[in-house]
Amino acid sequence: YHAIAIAAYGTTAYEIKKFENQFRYIFYMTQDNEAMFNPMSSNYILAENSYRLGFNHICSGPWMHNFITKKFQVTSDYFQFPVDTSIYNTKQPRTKQNKNIIFFAKPEMPRRCYEIGIQALKIFHEKCPDIEIILFGSSQLDKNQLGFPCTIKGLLPSLKELANLYRNADFGLVFSTTNPSLVPYEMMSCGCPVGDLRLEDALTKYGNSEENIFLLDPLPENMASELVTIFQNPNLMHQKALNGKNFVKENFPNEKEMGEKVARTLLRKNIKDLIELDEENCIVEMKVPQAWVGKTLSQLDLRKLYSINVLGKRNPHTHKLEVPVDPNLEIELNDTFLVLAQTDEIEKYDYLL
């Protein structure tokens, strides 16, 4: 018998399901919507079905968290992507003089929409021939097949050179049709304004604000026109570069902080979902611990002892939230409460149960 099992891919989720009685807690580290890595097929459905196995999900970033909770109504928490600001920063001065646009070009990865970017950049070059176009991110790039002049950087040999590419760019083009990579956030941390595709829920990846990101029309002709307009407005580019940098600085952890976030999630016993309202307070959906069963809220006096304010109770049959909660109602074993609490206190309390 083991304390924790963690699935990290759809096939491992099915394997763990076979032995679920051998684990006290099971988590599914959900990094992207794996179903969309396949055409509509059995593999697509099987990947989606892995999200229906009843595990607690730990998602990479808010986009996957929002997607999986909305579509599959699962219990989920997420950690924000880590950004190494010791590498990706604006401490080094820009050395490149000419205007340029960099494109995260990966023809071998369909969800990065390489073809759409190339079509848009070809049109953009016809309208703005003096702006250098730089492609990077893959060893499979051949400028002789593109139909317009560009600089091929391919796979850069070091993270420092990658950061220097970002610092010297006027604009970064990165397409994230599902969960994003670290690239747009590392660009932002280097002071580079970023453009992504205007798709459903795209803003979830960027703080739910177009102040931080340029969202572009997926139609190449329209995207090219939008890029021309963007380059004609340097003040807007500067402002979004500043906003993007601040967005990353205020919201993205380093790797150590991300690890601590994941560790806290793994250690939770009764917390089903936690929404941080600010740095100190949160709203938590939690299973009632054994110590509460058979008692009333009046008897427990949670507000006085633990600064926990009970907002509502989840009906186990209809799953609807019942507000308010009768303070004299006897608590049952499988009850679930929605509470307002101080984040540190509720997690400390949860560990002790």
GROMACS .gro file of C-alpha atoms in nm:
model
  353
    1TYR     CA    1   0.000   0.000   0.000
    2HIS     CA    2   0.139   0.341  -0.101
    3ALA     CA    3   0.057   0.696   0.001
    4ILE     CA    4   0.054   0.870  -0.341
    5ALA     CA    5   0.053   0.777  -0.710
    6ILE     CA    6   0.101   1.037  -0.984
    7ALA     CA    7   0.000   0.981  -1.345
    8ALA     CA    8   0.177   1.202  -1.596
    9TYR     CA    9   0.026   1.080  -1.924
   10GLY     CA   10  -0.299   0.919  -2.039
   11THR     CA   11  -0.159   0.567  -2.065
   12THR     CA   12  -0.012   0.587  -1.714
   13ALA     CA   13  -0.347   0.707  -1.581
   14TYR     CA   14  -0.510   0.386  -1.706
   15GLU     CA   15  -0.235   0.173  -1.549
   16ILE     CA   16  -0.273   0.342  -1.212
   17LYS     CA   17  -0.651   0.299  -1.232
   18LYS     CA   18  -0.600  -0.079  -1.239
   19PHE     CA   19  -0.428  -0.063  -0.899
   20GLU     CA   20  -0.611   0.230  -0.741
   21ASN     CA   21  -0.688   0.033  -0.425
   22GLN     CA   22  -0.317   0.021  -0.353
   23PHE     CA   23  -0.287   0.400  -0.318
   24ARG     CA   24  -0.428   0.638  -0.062
   25TYR     CA   25  -0.423   0.938  -0.298
   26ILE     CA   26  -0.399   0.950  -0.678
   27PHE     CA   27  -0.305   1.259  -0.874
   28TYR     CA   28  -0.295   1.321  -1.248
   29MET     CA   29  -0.027   1.570  -1.356
   30THR     CA   30  -0.214   1.714  -1.655
   31GLN     CA   31   0.026   1.907  -1.875
   32ASP     CA   32  -0.179   1.961  -2.191
   33ASN     CA   33  -0.496   1.848  -2.365
   34GLU     CA   34  -0.350   1.520  -2.492
   35ALA     CA   35  -0.662   1.441  -2.693
   36MET     CA   36  -0.576   1.718  -2.938
   37PHE     CA   37  -0.243   1.555  -3.018
   38ASN     CA   38  -0.445   1.301  -3.220
   39PRO     CA   39  -0.693   1.319  -3.510
   40MET     CA   40  -1.053   1.242  -3.413
   41SER     CA   41  -1.014   0.872  -3.340
   42SER     CA   42  -1.012   0.610  -3.067
   43ASN     CA   43  -0.689   0.761  -2.935
   44TYR     CA   44  -0.859   1.101  -2.911
   45ILE     CA   45  -1.151   0.958  -2.712
   46LEU     CA   46  -0.923   0.744  -2.493
   47ALA     CA   47  -0.713   1.050  -2.408
   48GLU     CA   48  -1.028   1.240  -2.310
   49ASN     CA   49  -1.154   0.942  -2.112
   50SER     CA   50  -0.838   0.948  -1.901
   51TYR     CA   51  -0.971   1.276  -1.757
   52ARG     CA   52  -1.286   1.094  -1.648
   53LEU     CA   53  -1.114   0.840  -1.423
   54GLY     CA   54  -1.190   1.033  -1.106
   55PHE     CA   55  -0.838   1.144  -1.015
   56ASN     CA   56  -0.738   1.478  -0.862
   57HIS     CA   57  -0.569   1.684  -1.133
   58ILE     CA   58  -0.264   1.906  -1.099
   59CYS     CA   59  -0.248   2.116  -1.415
   60SER     CA   60   0.035   2.304  -1.581
   61GLY     CA   61  -0.099   2.657  -1.596
   62PRO     CA   62  -0.448   2.809  -1.580
   63TRP     CA   63  -0.550   2.728  -1.939
   64MET     CA   64  -0.547   2.351  -1.880
   65HIS     CA   65  -0.707   2.394  -1.538
   66ASN     CA   66  -0.993   2.597  -1.681
   67PHE     CA   67  -1.037   2.362  -1.977
   68ILE     CA   68  -1.050   2.043  -1.775
   69THR     CA   69  -1.272   2.172  -1.495
   70LYS     CA   70  -1.518   2.327  -1.739
   71LYS     CA   71  -1.544   2.030  -1.973
   72PHE     CA   72  -1.506   1.737  -1.733
   73GLN     CA   73  -1.609   1.886  -1.395
   74VAL     CA   74  -1.304   1.735  -1.224
   75THR     CA   75  -1.123   1.834  -0.907
   76SER     CA   76  -0.823   2.034  -1.018
   77ASP     CA   77  -0.552   2.271  -0.900
   78TYR     CA   78  -0.275   2.426  -1.107
   79PHE     CA   79   0.073   2.569  -1.080
   80GLN     CA   80   0.192   2.860  -1.288
   81PHE     CA   81   0.484   2.802  -1.524
   82PRO     CA   82   0.829   2.872  -1.376
   83VAL     CA   83   1.038   3.145  -1.538
   84ASP     CA   84   1.408   3.174  -1.462
   85THR     CA   85   1.449   3.551  -1.434
   86SER     CA   86   1.822   3.511  -1.373
   87ILE     CA   87   1.840   3.426  -1.745
   88TYR     CA   88   1.530   3.586  -1.894
   89ASN     CA   89   1.548   3.953  -1.799
   90THR     CA   90   1.625   4.300  -1.930
   91LYS     CA   91   1.953   4.347  -1.744
   92GLN     CA   92   2.159   4.318  -2.062
   93PRO     CA   93   2.125   4.603  -2.315
   94ARG     CA   94   1.991   4.552  -2.663
   95THR     CA   95   2.268   4.534  -2.924
   96LYS     CA   96   2.072   4.476  -3.246
   97GLN     CA   97   1.998   4.796  -3.440
   98ASN     CA   98   1.750   4.692  -3.708
   99LYS     CA   99   1.383   4.615  -3.648
  100ASN     CA  100   1.300   4.246  -3.641
  101ILE     CA  101   1.026   3.998  -3.564
  102ILE     CA  102   1.103   3.652  -3.425
  103PHE     CA  103   0.881   3.350  -3.491
  104PHE     CA  104   0.882   3.034  -3.278
  105ALA     CA  105   0.873   2.808  -3.582
  106LYS     CA  106   0.826   2.434  -3.528
  107PRO     CA  107   0.706   2.256  -3.846
  108GLU     CA  108   0.734   1.919  -3.668
  109MET     CA  109   0.477   2.021  -3.403
  110PRO     CA  110   0.132   2.072  -3.566
  111ARG     CA  111  -0.025   2.257  -3.272
  112ARG     CA  112   0.227   2.542  -3.319
  113CYS     CA  113   0.063   2.625  -3.656
  114TYR     CA  114   0.387   2.678  -3.846
  115GLU     CA  115   0.214   2.704  -4.183
  116ILE     CA  116  -0.017   2.986  -4.071
  117GLY     CA  117   0.279   3.183  -3.939
  118ILE     CA  118   0.480   3.138  -4.259
  119GLN     CA  119   0.187   3.248  -4.477
  120ALA     CA  120   0.130   3.558  -4.262
  121LEU     CA  121   0.500   3.648  -4.253
  122LYS     CA  122   0.532   3.616  -4.630
  123ILE     CA  123   0.256   3.876  -4.674
  124PHE     CA  124   0.403   4.087  -4.394
  125HIS     CA  125   0.742   4.092  -4.570
  126GLU     CA  126   0.578   4.220  -4.890
  127LYS     CA  127   0.435   4.513  -4.693
  128CYS     CA  128   0.735   4.572  -4.462
  129PRO     CA  129   1.046   4.448  -4.647
  130ASP     CA  130   1.286   4.636  -4.417
  131ILE     CA  131   1.185   4.441  -4.105
  132GLU     CA  132   1.401   4.133  -4.055
  133ILE     CA  133   1.215   3.806  -4.000
  134ILE     CA  134   1.392   3.555  -3.775
  135LEU     CA  135   1.283   3.192  -3.735
  136PHE     CA  136   1.396   2.979  -3.442
  137GLY     CA  137   1.300   2.675  -3.239
  138SER     CA  138   1.360   2.384  -3.475
  139SER     CA  139   1.635   2.205  -3.668
  140GLN     CA  140   1.393   2.146  -3.956
  141LEU     CA  141   1.386   2.500  -4.098
  142ASP     CA  142   1.494   2.565  -4.458
  143LYS     CA  143   1.473   2.925  -4.584
  144ASN     CA  144   1.494   2.807  -4.945
  145GLN     CA  145   1.143   2.666  -4.911
  146LEU     CA  146   0.982   2.978  -4.762
  147GLY     CA  147   0.950   3.219  -5.052
  148PHE     CA  148   1.073   3.526  -4.862
  149PRO     CA  149   1.408   3.630  -4.713
  150CYS     CA  150   1.461   3.550  -4.346
  151THR     CA  151   1.722   3.461  -4.089
  152ILE     CA  152   1.724   3.103  -3.964
  153LYS     CA  153   1.848   3.062  -3.608
  154GLY     CA  154   1.725   2.706  -3.566
  155LEU     CA  155   1.799   2.560  -3.223
  156LEU     CA  156   2.010   2.804  -3.026
  157PRO     CA  157   2.300   2.643  -2.839
  158SER     CA  158   2.231   2.796  -2.497
  159LEU     CA  159   1.956   2.957  -2.289
  160LYS     CA  160   2.164   3.274  -2.262
  161GLU     CA  161   2.168   3.308  -2.642
  162LEU     CA  162   1.795   3.244  -2.648
  163ALA     CA  163   1.739   3.521  -2.394
  164ASN     CA  164   1.961   3.752  -2.599
  165LEU     CA  165   1.747   3.678  -2.907
  166TYR     CA  166   1.437   3.781  -2.710
  167ARG     CA  167   1.596   4.098  -2.572
  168ASN     CA  168   1.694   4.209  -2.922
  169ALA     CA  169   1.354   4.142  -3.081
  170ASP     CA  170   1.089   4.403  -3.150
  171PHE     CA  171   0.813   4.143  -3.154
  172GLY     CA  172   0.773   3.774  -3.074
  173LEU     CA  173   0.529   3.551  -3.260
  174VAL     CA  174   0.435   3.237  -3.062
  175PHE     CA  175   0.129   3.024  -3.139
  176SER     CA  176  -0.026   2.821  -2.859
  177THR     CA  177  -0.338   2.643  -2.979
  178THR     CA  178  -0.352   2.433  -2.663
  179ASN     CA  179  -0.142   2.485  -2.350
  180PRO     CA  180   0.147   2.724  -2.412
  181SER     CA  181   0.512   2.648  -2.366
  182LEU     CA  182   0.745   2.865  -2.158
  183VAL     CA  183   0.846   3.062  -2.469
  184PRO     CA  184   0.589   3.348  -2.461
  185TYR     CA  185   0.652   3.410  -2.091
  186GLU     CA  186   1.029   3.402  -2.128
  187MET     CA  187   0.997   3.652  -2.415
  188MET     CA  188   0.783   3.878  -2.196
  189SER     CA  189   1.036   3.855  -1.914
  190CYS     CA  190   1.299   3.981  -2.162
  191GLY     CA  191   1.084   4.282  -2.252
  192CYS     CA  192   0.963   4.147  -2.587
  193PRO     CA  193   0.596   4.207  -2.677
  194VAL     CA  194   0.425   3.883  -2.778
  195GLY     CA  195   0.160   3.786  -3.033
  196ASP     CA  196  -0.053   3.471  -3.015
  197LEU     CA  197  -0.358   3.341  -3.201
  198ARG     CA  198  -0.700   3.480  -3.117
  199LEU     CA  199  -0.867   3.154  -3.020
  200GLU     CA  200  -1.125   3.054  -2.762
  201ASP     CA  201  -0.997   3.101  -2.405
  202ALA     CA  202  -0.664   3.237  -2.533
  203LEU     CA  203  -0.667   3.517  -2.277
  204THR     CA  204  -0.665   3.258  -1.997
  205LYS     CA  205  -0.296   3.214  -2.075
  206TYR     CA  206  -0.222   3.584  -2.035
  207GLY     CA  207  -0.392   3.699  -1.717
  208ASN     CA  208  -0.731   3.738  -1.889
  209SER     CA  209  -0.625   4.076  -2.024
  210GLU     CA  210  -0.536   4.200  -2.370
  211GLU     CA  211  -0.321   4.459  -2.197
  212ASN     CA  212  -0.054   4.187  -2.176
  213ILE     CA  213  -0.073   4.026  -2.521
  214PHE     CA  214  -0.141   4.091  -2.889
  215LEU     CA  215  -0.406   3.840  -3.000
  216LEU     CA  216  -0.395   3.799  -3.379
  217ASP     CA  217  -0.648   3.688  -3.639
  218PRO     CA  218  -0.578   3.327  -3.747
  219LEU     CA  219  -0.644   3.421  -4.111
  220PRO     CA  220  -0.292   3.488  -4.249
  221GLU     CA  221  -0.396   3.788  -4.461
  222ASN     CA  222  -0.559   3.957  -4.163
  223MET     CA  223  -0.273   3.865  -3.931
  224ALA     CA  224  -0.022   4.023  -4.168
  225SER     CA  225  -0.224   4.345  -4.174
  226GLU     CA  226  -0.244   4.344  -3.795
  227LEU     CA  227   0.133   4.302  -3.769
  228VAL     CA  228   0.186   4.598  -4.001
  229THR     CA  229  -0.042   4.811  -3.782
  230ILE     CA  230   0.140   4.697  -3.467
  231PHE     CA  231   0.479   4.798  -3.607
  232GLN     CA  232   0.333   5.137  -3.699
  233ASN     CA  233   0.247   5.193  -3.332
  234PRO     CA  234   0.573   5.175  -3.131
  235ASN     CA  235   0.411   5.329  -2.825
  236LEU     CA  236   0.159   5.044  -2.807
  237MET     CA  237   0.437   4.789  -2.856
  238HIS     CA  238   0.635   4.946  -2.574
  239GLN     CA  239   0.334   4.951  -2.341
  240LYS     CA  240   0.245   4.588  -2.404
  241ALA     CA  241   0.608   4.487  -2.360
  242LEU     CA  242   0.605   4.659  -2.022
  243ASN     CA  243   0.270   4.507  -1.927
  244GLY     CA  244   0.384   4.160  -2.030
  245LYS     CA  245   0.704   4.188  -1.830
  246ASN     CA  246   0.513   4.299  -1.521
  247PHE     CA  247   0.257   4.021  -1.572
  248VAL     CA  248   0.533   3.759  -1.560
  249LYS     CA  249   0.713   3.928  -1.271
  250GLU     CA  250   0.398   3.939  -1.056
  251ASN     CA  251   0.251   3.598  -1.139
  252PHE     CA  252   0.522   3.349  -1.234
  253PRO     CA  253   0.733   3.155  -0.982
  254ASN     CA  254   1.082   3.022  -1.013
  255GLU     CA  255   1.131   2.645  -1.019
  256LYS     CA  256   1.169   2.620  -0.640
  257GLU     CA  257   0.846   2.811  -0.578
  258MET     CA  258   0.665   2.598  -0.836
  259GLY     CA  259   0.789   2.283  -0.664
  260GLU     CA  260   0.662   2.409  -0.330
  261LYS     CA  261   0.321   2.476  -0.485
  262VAL     CA  262   0.301   2.121  -0.623
  263ALA     CA  263   0.416   1.979  -0.288
  264ARG     CA  264   0.140   2.166  -0.104
  265THR     CA  265  -0.115   2.026  -0.346
  266LEU     CA  266   0.010   1.670  -0.295
  267LEU     CA  267  -0.001   1.705   0.083
  268ARG     CA  268  -0.359   1.824   0.101
  269LYS     CA  269  -0.593   1.569   0.256
  270ASN     CA  270  -0.940   1.722   0.258
  271ILE     CA  271  -0.909   2.023   0.025
  272LYS     CA  272  -1.077   1.950  -0.309
  273ASP     CA  273  -1.031   2.290  -0.472
  274LEU     CA  274  -0.867   2.617  -0.370
  275ILE     CA  275  -0.905   2.958  -0.530
  276GLU     CA  276  -0.657   3.220  -0.411
  277LEU     CA  277  -0.827   3.560  -0.376
  278ASP     CA  278  -0.502   3.739  -0.292
  279GLU     CA  279  -0.171   3.657  -0.122
  280GLU     CA  280  -0.340   3.578   0.210
  281ASN     CA  281  -0.699   3.465   0.155
  282CYS     CA  282  -0.870   3.190  -0.040
  283ILE     CA  283  -1.199   3.016  -0.102
  284VAL     CA  284  -1.176   2.642  -0.046
  285GLU     CA  285  -1.402   2.350  -0.126
  286MET     CA  286  -1.318   2.079   0.123
  287LYS     CA  287  -1.438   1.743   0.241
  288VAL     CA  288  -1.525   1.746   0.609
  289PRO     CA  289  -1.256   1.577   0.820
  290GLN     CA  290  -1.348   1.284   1.041
  291ALA     CA  291  -1.317   1.501   1.352
  292TRP     CA  292  -1.614   1.714   1.241
  293VAL     CA  293  -1.857   1.426   1.182
  294GLY     CA  294  -2.150   1.416   1.423
  295LYS     CA  295  -2.096   1.775   1.540
  296THR     CA  296  -2.257   2.103   1.438
  297LEU     CA  297  -2.090   2.421   1.314
  298SER     CA  298  -2.199   2.591   1.634
  299GLN     CA  299  -2.016   2.332   1.840
  300LEU     CA  300  -1.701   2.346   1.628
  301ASP     CA  301  -1.679   2.729   1.633
  302LEU     CA  302  -1.447   2.723   1.328
  303ARG     CA  303  -1.436   3.098   1.287
  304LYS     CA  304  -1.294   3.154   1.635
  305LEU     CA  305  -1.053   2.861   1.642
  306TYR     CA  306  -0.925   2.853   1.282
  307SER     CA  307  -1.052   3.173   1.111
  308ILE     CA  308  -1.264   2.952   0.884
  309ASN     CA  309  -1.593   3.101   0.759
  310VAL     CA  310  -1.834   2.845   0.614
  311LEU     CA  311  -2.009   2.990   0.308
  312GLY     CA  312  -2.208   2.693   0.182
  313LYS     CA  313  -2.254   2.318   0.165
  314ARG     CA  314  -2.244   2.100  -0.148
  315ASN     CA  315  -2.553   1.880  -0.177
  316PRO     CA  316  -2.420   1.523  -0.229
  317HIS     CA  317  -2.714   1.429  -0.453
  318THR     CA  318  -2.770   1.738  -0.672
  319HIS     CA  319  -2.412   1.873  -0.635
  320LYS     CA  320  -2.563   2.220  -0.600
  321LEU     CA  321  -2.432   2.462  -0.341
  322GLU     CA  322  -2.669   2.526  -0.051
  323VAL     CA  323  -2.637   2.871   0.108
  324PRO     CA  324  -2.648   2.946   0.397
  325VAL     CA  325  -2.564   2.644   0.613
  326ASP     CA  326  -2.772   2.575   0.922
  327PRO     CA  327  -2.524   2.610   1.213
  328ASN     CA  328  -2.718   2.351   1.411
  329LEU     CA  329  -2.723   2.086   1.138
  330GLU     CA  330  -2.527   1.773   1.228
  331ILE     CA  331  -2.231   1.719   0.993
  332GLU     CA  332  -2.219   1.389   0.803
  333LEU     CA  333  -1.919   1.191   0.680
  334ASN     CA  334  -1.932   1.280   0.309
  335ASP     CA  335  -2.032   1.644   0.345
  336THR     CA  336  -1.843   1.904   0.140
  337PHE     CA  337  -1.820   2.267   0.253
  338LEU     CA  338  -1.724   2.586   0.073
  339VAL     CA  339  -1.525   2.805   0.312
  340LEU     CA  340  -1.343   3.138   0.321
  341ALA     CA  341  -1.010   3.116   0.502
  342GLN     CA  342  -0.653   3.236   0.527
  343THR     CA  343  -0.450   3.025   0.285
  344ASP     CA  344  -0.164   2.941   0.522
  345GLU     CA  345  -0.397   2.856   0.808
  346ILE     CA  346  -0.631   2.630   0.611
  347GLU     CA  347  -0.337   2.437   0.465
  348LYS     CA  348  -0.167   2.398   0.805
  349TYR     CA  349  -0.496   2.279   0.950
  350ASP     CA  350  -0.544   2.033   0.665
  351TYR     CA  351  -0.197   1.881   0.720
  352LEU     CA  352  -0.273   1.815   1.087
  353LEU     CA  353  -0.595   1.618   1.023
   0.00000   0.00000   0.00000
